[in-house]
GROMACS .gro file of C-alpha atoms in nm:
model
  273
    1UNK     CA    1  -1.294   2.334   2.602
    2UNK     CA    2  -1.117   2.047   2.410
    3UNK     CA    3  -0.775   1.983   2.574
    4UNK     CA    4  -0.509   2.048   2.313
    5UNK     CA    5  -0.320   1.688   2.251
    6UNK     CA    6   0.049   1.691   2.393
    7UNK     CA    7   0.229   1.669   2.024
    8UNK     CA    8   0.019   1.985   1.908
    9UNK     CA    9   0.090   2.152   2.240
   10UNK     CA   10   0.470   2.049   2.238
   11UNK     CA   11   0.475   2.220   1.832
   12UNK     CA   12   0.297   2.538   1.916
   13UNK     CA   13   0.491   2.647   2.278
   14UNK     CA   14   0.791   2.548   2.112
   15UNK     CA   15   1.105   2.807   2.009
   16UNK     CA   16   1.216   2.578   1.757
   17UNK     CA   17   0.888   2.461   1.606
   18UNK     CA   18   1.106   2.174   1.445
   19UNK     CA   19   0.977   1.759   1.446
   20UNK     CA   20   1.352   1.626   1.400
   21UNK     CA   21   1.333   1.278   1.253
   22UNK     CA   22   1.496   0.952   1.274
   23UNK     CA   23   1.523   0.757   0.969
   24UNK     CA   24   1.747   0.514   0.842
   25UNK     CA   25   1.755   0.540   0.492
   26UNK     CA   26   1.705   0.820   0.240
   27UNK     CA   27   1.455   0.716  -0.026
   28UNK     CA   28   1.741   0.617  -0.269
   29UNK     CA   29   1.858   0.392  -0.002
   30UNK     CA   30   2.138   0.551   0.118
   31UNK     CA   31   2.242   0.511   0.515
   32UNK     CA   32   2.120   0.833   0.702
   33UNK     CA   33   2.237   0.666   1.066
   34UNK     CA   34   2.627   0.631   0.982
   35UNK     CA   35   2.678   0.399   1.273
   36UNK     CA   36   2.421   0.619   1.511
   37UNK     CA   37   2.155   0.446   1.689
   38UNK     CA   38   1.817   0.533   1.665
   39UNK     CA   39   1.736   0.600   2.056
   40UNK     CA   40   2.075   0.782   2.051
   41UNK     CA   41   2.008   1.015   1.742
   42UNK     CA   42   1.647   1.143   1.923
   43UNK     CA   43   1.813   1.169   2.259
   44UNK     CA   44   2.102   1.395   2.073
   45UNK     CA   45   1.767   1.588   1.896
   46UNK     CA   46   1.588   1.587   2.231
   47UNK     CA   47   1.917   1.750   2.382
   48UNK     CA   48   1.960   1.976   2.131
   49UNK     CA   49   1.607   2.127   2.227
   50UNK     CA   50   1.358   1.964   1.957
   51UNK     CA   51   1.014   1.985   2.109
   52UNK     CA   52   0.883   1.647   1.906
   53UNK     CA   53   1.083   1.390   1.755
   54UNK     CA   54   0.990   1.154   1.445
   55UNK     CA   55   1.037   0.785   1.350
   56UNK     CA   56   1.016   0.604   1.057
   57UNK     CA   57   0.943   0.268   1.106
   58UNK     CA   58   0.830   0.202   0.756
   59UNK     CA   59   1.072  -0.095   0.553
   60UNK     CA   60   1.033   0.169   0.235
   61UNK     CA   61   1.302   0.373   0.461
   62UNK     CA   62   1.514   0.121   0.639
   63UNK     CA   63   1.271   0.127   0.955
   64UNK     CA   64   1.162  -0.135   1.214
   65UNK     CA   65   0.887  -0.127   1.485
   66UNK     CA   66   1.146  -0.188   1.712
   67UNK     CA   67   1.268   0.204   1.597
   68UNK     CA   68   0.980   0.341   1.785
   69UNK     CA   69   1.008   0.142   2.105
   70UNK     CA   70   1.386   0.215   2.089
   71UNK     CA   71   1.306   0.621   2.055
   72UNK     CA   72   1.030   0.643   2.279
   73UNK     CA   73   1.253   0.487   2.576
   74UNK     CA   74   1.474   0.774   2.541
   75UNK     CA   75   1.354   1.073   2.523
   76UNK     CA   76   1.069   1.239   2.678
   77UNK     CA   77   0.900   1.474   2.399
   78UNK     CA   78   0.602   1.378   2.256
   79UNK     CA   79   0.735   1.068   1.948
   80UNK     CA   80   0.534   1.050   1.589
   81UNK     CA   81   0.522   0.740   1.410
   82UNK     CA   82   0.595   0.718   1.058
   83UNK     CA   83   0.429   0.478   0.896
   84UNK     CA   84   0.215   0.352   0.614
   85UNK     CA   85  -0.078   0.303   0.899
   86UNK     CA   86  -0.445   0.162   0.719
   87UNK     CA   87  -0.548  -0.054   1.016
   88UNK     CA   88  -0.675   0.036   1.381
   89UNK     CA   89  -0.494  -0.246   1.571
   90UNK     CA   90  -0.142  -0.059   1.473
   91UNK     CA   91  -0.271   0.280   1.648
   92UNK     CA   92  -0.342   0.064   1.909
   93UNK     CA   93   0.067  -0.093   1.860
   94UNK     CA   94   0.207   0.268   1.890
   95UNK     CA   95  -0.008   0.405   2.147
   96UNK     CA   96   0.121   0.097   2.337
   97UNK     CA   97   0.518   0.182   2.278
   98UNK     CA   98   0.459   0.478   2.389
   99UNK     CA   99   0.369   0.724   2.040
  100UNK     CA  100   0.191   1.049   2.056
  101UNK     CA  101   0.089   1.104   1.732
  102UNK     CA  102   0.033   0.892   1.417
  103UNK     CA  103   0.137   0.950   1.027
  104UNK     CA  104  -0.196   0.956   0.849
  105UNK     CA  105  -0.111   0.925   0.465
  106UNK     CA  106  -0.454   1.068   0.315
  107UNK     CA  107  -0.378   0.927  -0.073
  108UNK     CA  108  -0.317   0.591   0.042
  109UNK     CA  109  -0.657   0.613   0.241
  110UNK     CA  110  -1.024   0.611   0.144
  111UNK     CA  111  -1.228   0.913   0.331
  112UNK     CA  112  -1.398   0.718   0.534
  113UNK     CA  113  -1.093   0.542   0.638
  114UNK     CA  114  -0.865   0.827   0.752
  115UNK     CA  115  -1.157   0.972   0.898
  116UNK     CA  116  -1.213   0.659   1.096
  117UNK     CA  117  -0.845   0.606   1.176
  118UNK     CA  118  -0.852   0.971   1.296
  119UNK     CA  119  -1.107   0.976   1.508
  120UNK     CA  120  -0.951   0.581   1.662
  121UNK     CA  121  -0.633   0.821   1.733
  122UNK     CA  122  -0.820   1.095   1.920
  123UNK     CA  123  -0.972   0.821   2.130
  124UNK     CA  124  -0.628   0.687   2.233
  125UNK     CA  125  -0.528   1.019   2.323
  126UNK     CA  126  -0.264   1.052   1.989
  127UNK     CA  127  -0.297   1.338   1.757
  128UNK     CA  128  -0.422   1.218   1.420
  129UNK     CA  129  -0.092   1.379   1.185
  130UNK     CA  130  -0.290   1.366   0.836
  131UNK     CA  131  -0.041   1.418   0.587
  132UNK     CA  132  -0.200   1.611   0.207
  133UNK     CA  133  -0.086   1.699  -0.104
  134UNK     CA  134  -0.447   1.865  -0.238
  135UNK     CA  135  -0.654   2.109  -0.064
  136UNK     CA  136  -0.973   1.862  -0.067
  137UNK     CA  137  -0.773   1.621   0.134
  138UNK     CA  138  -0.774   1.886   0.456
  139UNK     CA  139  -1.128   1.973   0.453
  140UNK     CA  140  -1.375   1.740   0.688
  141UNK     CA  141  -1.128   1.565   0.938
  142UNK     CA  142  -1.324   1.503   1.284
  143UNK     CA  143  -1.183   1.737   1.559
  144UNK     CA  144  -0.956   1.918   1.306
  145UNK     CA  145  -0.817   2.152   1.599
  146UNK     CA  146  -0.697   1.783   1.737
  147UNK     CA  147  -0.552   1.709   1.415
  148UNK     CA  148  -0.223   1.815   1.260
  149UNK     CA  149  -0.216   1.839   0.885
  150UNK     CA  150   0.054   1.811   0.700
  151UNK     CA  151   0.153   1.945   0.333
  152UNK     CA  152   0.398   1.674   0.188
  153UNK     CA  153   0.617   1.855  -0.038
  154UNK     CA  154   0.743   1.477  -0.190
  155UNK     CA  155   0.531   1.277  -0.446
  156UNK     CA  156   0.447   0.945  -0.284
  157UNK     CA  157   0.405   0.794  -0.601
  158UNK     CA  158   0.769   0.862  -0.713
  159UNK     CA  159   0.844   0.720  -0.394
  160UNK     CA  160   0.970   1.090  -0.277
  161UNK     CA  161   1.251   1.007  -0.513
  162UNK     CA  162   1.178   1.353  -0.615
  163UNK     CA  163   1.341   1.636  -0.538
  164UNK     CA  164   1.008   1.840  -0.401
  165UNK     CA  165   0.800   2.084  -0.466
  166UNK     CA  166   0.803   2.346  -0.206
  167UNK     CA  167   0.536   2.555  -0.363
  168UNK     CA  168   0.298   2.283  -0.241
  169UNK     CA  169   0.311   2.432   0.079
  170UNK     CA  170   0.261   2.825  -0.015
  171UNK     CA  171  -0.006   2.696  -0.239
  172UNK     CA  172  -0.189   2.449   0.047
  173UNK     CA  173  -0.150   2.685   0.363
  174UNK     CA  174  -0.516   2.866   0.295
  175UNK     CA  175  -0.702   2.558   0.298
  176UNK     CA  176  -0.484   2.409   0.575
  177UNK     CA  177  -0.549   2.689   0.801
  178UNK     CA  178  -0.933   2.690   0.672
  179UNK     CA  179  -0.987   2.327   0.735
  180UNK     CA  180  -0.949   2.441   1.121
  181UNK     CA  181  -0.614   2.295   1.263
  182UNK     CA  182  -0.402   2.498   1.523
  183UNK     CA  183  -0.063   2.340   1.400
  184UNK     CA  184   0.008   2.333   0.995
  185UNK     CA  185   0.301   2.193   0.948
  186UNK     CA  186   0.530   2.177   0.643
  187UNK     CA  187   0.690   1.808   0.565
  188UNK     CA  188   0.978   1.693   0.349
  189UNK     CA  189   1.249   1.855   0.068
  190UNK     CA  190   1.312   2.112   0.383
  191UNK     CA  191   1.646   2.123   0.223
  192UNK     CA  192   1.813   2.404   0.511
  193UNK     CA  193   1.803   2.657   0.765
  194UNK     CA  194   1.699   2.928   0.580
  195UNK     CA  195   1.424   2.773   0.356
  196UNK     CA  196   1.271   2.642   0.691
  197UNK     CA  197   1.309   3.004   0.845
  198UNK     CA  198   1.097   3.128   0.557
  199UNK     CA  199   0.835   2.886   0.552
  200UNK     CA  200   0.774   2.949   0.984
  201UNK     CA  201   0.768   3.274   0.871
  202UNK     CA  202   0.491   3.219   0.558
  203UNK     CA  203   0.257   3.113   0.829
  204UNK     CA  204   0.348   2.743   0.899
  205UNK     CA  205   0.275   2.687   1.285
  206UNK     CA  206   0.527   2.379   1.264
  207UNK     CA  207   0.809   2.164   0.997
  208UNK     CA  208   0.919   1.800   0.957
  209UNK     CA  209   1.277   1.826   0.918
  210UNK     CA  210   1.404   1.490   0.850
  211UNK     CA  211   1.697   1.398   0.542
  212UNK     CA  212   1.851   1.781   0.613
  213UNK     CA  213   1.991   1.740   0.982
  214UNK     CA  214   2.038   1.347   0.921
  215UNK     CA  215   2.323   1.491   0.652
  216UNK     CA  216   2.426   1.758   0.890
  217UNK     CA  217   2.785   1.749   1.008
  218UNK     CA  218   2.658   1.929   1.300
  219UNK     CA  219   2.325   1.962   1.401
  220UNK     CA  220   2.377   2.246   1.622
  221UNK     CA  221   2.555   2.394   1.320
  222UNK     CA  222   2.274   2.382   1.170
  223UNK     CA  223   2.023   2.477   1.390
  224UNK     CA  224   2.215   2.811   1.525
  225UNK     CA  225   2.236   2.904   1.131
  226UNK     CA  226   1.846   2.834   1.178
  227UNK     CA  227   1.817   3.067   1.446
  228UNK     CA  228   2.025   3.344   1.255
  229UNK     CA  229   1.781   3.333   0.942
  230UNK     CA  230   1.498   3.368   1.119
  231UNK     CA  231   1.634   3.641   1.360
  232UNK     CA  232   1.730   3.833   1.019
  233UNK     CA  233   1.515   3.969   0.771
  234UNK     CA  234   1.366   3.683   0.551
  235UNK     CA  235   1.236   3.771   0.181
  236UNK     CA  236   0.902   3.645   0.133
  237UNK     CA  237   0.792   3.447  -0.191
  238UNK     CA  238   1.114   3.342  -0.242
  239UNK     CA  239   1.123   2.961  -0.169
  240UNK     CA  240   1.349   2.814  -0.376
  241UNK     CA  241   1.285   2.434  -0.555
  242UNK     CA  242   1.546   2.225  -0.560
  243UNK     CA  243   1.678   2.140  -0.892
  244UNK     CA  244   1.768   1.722  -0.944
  245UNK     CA  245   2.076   1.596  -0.880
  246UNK     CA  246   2.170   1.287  -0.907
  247UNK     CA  247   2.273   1.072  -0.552
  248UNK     CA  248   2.637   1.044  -0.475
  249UNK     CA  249   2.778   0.716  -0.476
  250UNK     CA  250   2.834   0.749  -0.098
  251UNK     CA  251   2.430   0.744  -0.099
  252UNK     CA  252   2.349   0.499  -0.331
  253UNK     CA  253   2.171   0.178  -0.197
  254UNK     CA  254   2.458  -0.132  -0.225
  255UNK     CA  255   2.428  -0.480  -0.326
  256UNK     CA  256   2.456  -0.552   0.055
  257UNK     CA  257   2.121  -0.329   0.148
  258UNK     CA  258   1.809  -0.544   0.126
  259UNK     CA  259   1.564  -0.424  -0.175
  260UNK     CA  260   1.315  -0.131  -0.119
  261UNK     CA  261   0.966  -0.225  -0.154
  262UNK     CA  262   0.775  -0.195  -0.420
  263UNK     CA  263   0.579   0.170  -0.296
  264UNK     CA  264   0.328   0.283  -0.065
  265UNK     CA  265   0.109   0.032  -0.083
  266UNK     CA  266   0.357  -0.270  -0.042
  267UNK     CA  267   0.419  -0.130   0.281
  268UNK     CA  268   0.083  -0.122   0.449
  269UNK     CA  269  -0.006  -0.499   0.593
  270UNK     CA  270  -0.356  -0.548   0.479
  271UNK     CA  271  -0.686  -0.412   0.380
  272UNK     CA  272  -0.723  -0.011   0.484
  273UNK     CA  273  -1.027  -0.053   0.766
   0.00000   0.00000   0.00000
């Protein structure tokens, strides 16, 4: 039998099924570190008992490579990179600073590219994390049970400006679950503890928490109100969308802050393989 890959392993043992997330910037540009440092934040999530941590390296948010080597020196959970990734040499980049899984953004990539990519992940020993927004997007991945696949709440062409759509994931779960991996995982506009509760308890193995505990005055504020919601009865069908709202000024990018690139595809360096 297959061995299960360490990231999918960490998710599924885990009591807090939670991937906490180091970014820099929110996608309005507003600071999400307030003076923190990257390696510092994970170490605090690693503390705190998060069984995978993950970085965004992409300039659309702020990030740096340096961000991953900086994480993956402090903690010892299984680290995914967040990038805009098209190109086997930088699986090859994170698998060197020390990554165990990989952002795979399926829109951004032809099929036989993220297949490809997937299967160049599997072979480093990193767990291909395929990221969807339509059902057709899960079906076909090599090794799915290897895989984790990912329902992005945010629309990458709004440049998750949006507030998100967390119907995506009630919607996407069948076909998730059909296309054969052990670990779906809902991503993005997880706005608090008790809309994640709900969604573990909808059937999601896993959740990429990211913009939520970066805002939290506490973390383990938030986390123990995590723990409560799910320890309490939690009404199903009942996931809430967030409404718009505009950024407070405190968020909003500055003069100061270099420019965001243009989207998605700005960020990737070169031709998808």
């Amino acid at each position: 039998m297959t061995r299960i890959l360490p990231f999918i392993s960490a998710l599924l043992g885990a009591e807090r099924p939670l991937i906490m997330e180091v970014k820099a910037r929110d996608a309005h540009g507003g600071d999400l570190l307030r003076g923190r440092t990257p390696g510092g934040l994970a170490a605090a999530y690693e503390r705190s008992g998060a069984p995978c941590v993950s970085v965004v390296t992409g300039r659309w948010f702020g990030g740096s490579a340096a961000m991953l080597t900086e994480v993956t020196s402090r903690v010892r959970v299984p680290v995914l990179l967040k990038d805009f990734v098209t190109r086997r040499d930088q699986i090859a980049a994170a698998a060197s600073a020390g990554a165990s899984a990989v952002l795979l953004t399926a829109a951004l990539l032809p099929r036989e590219s993220l297949e490809g990519l997937a299967r160049e992940c599997q072979e480093y020993g990193l767990t291909p994390f395929v990221e969807i927004t339509h059902a057709e997007e899960a079906v076909g991945l090599p090794d799915p049970h290897r895989c984790v696949i990912a329902v992005n709440n945010k629309d990458i062409a709004a440049r998750e400006r949006d507030a998100g759509d967390l119907d995506r994931s009630r919607a996407l779960l069948p076909a998730v679950r059909a296309a054969g991996t052990l670990c779906p995982v809902s991503a993005s506009a997880v706005s608090g503890p008790g809309v994640a509760a709900e969604l573990l308890a909808e059937g999601y193995a896993a959740l990429l928490v990211g913009t939520a505990l970066l805002r939290a005055p506490s973390v383990e504020a938030w986390l123990r109100e995590f723990d409560a919601c799910r320890a309490g009865p939690v009404m199903q069908g009942t996931l809430p969308v967030p409404a718009s709202a505009p950024v407070p000024s405190a968020l909003a990018p500055t003069s100061a802050e270099p420019p965001l690139p243009a989207g998605p595809v700005a960020e990737a360096e070169g031709a998808p393989v």
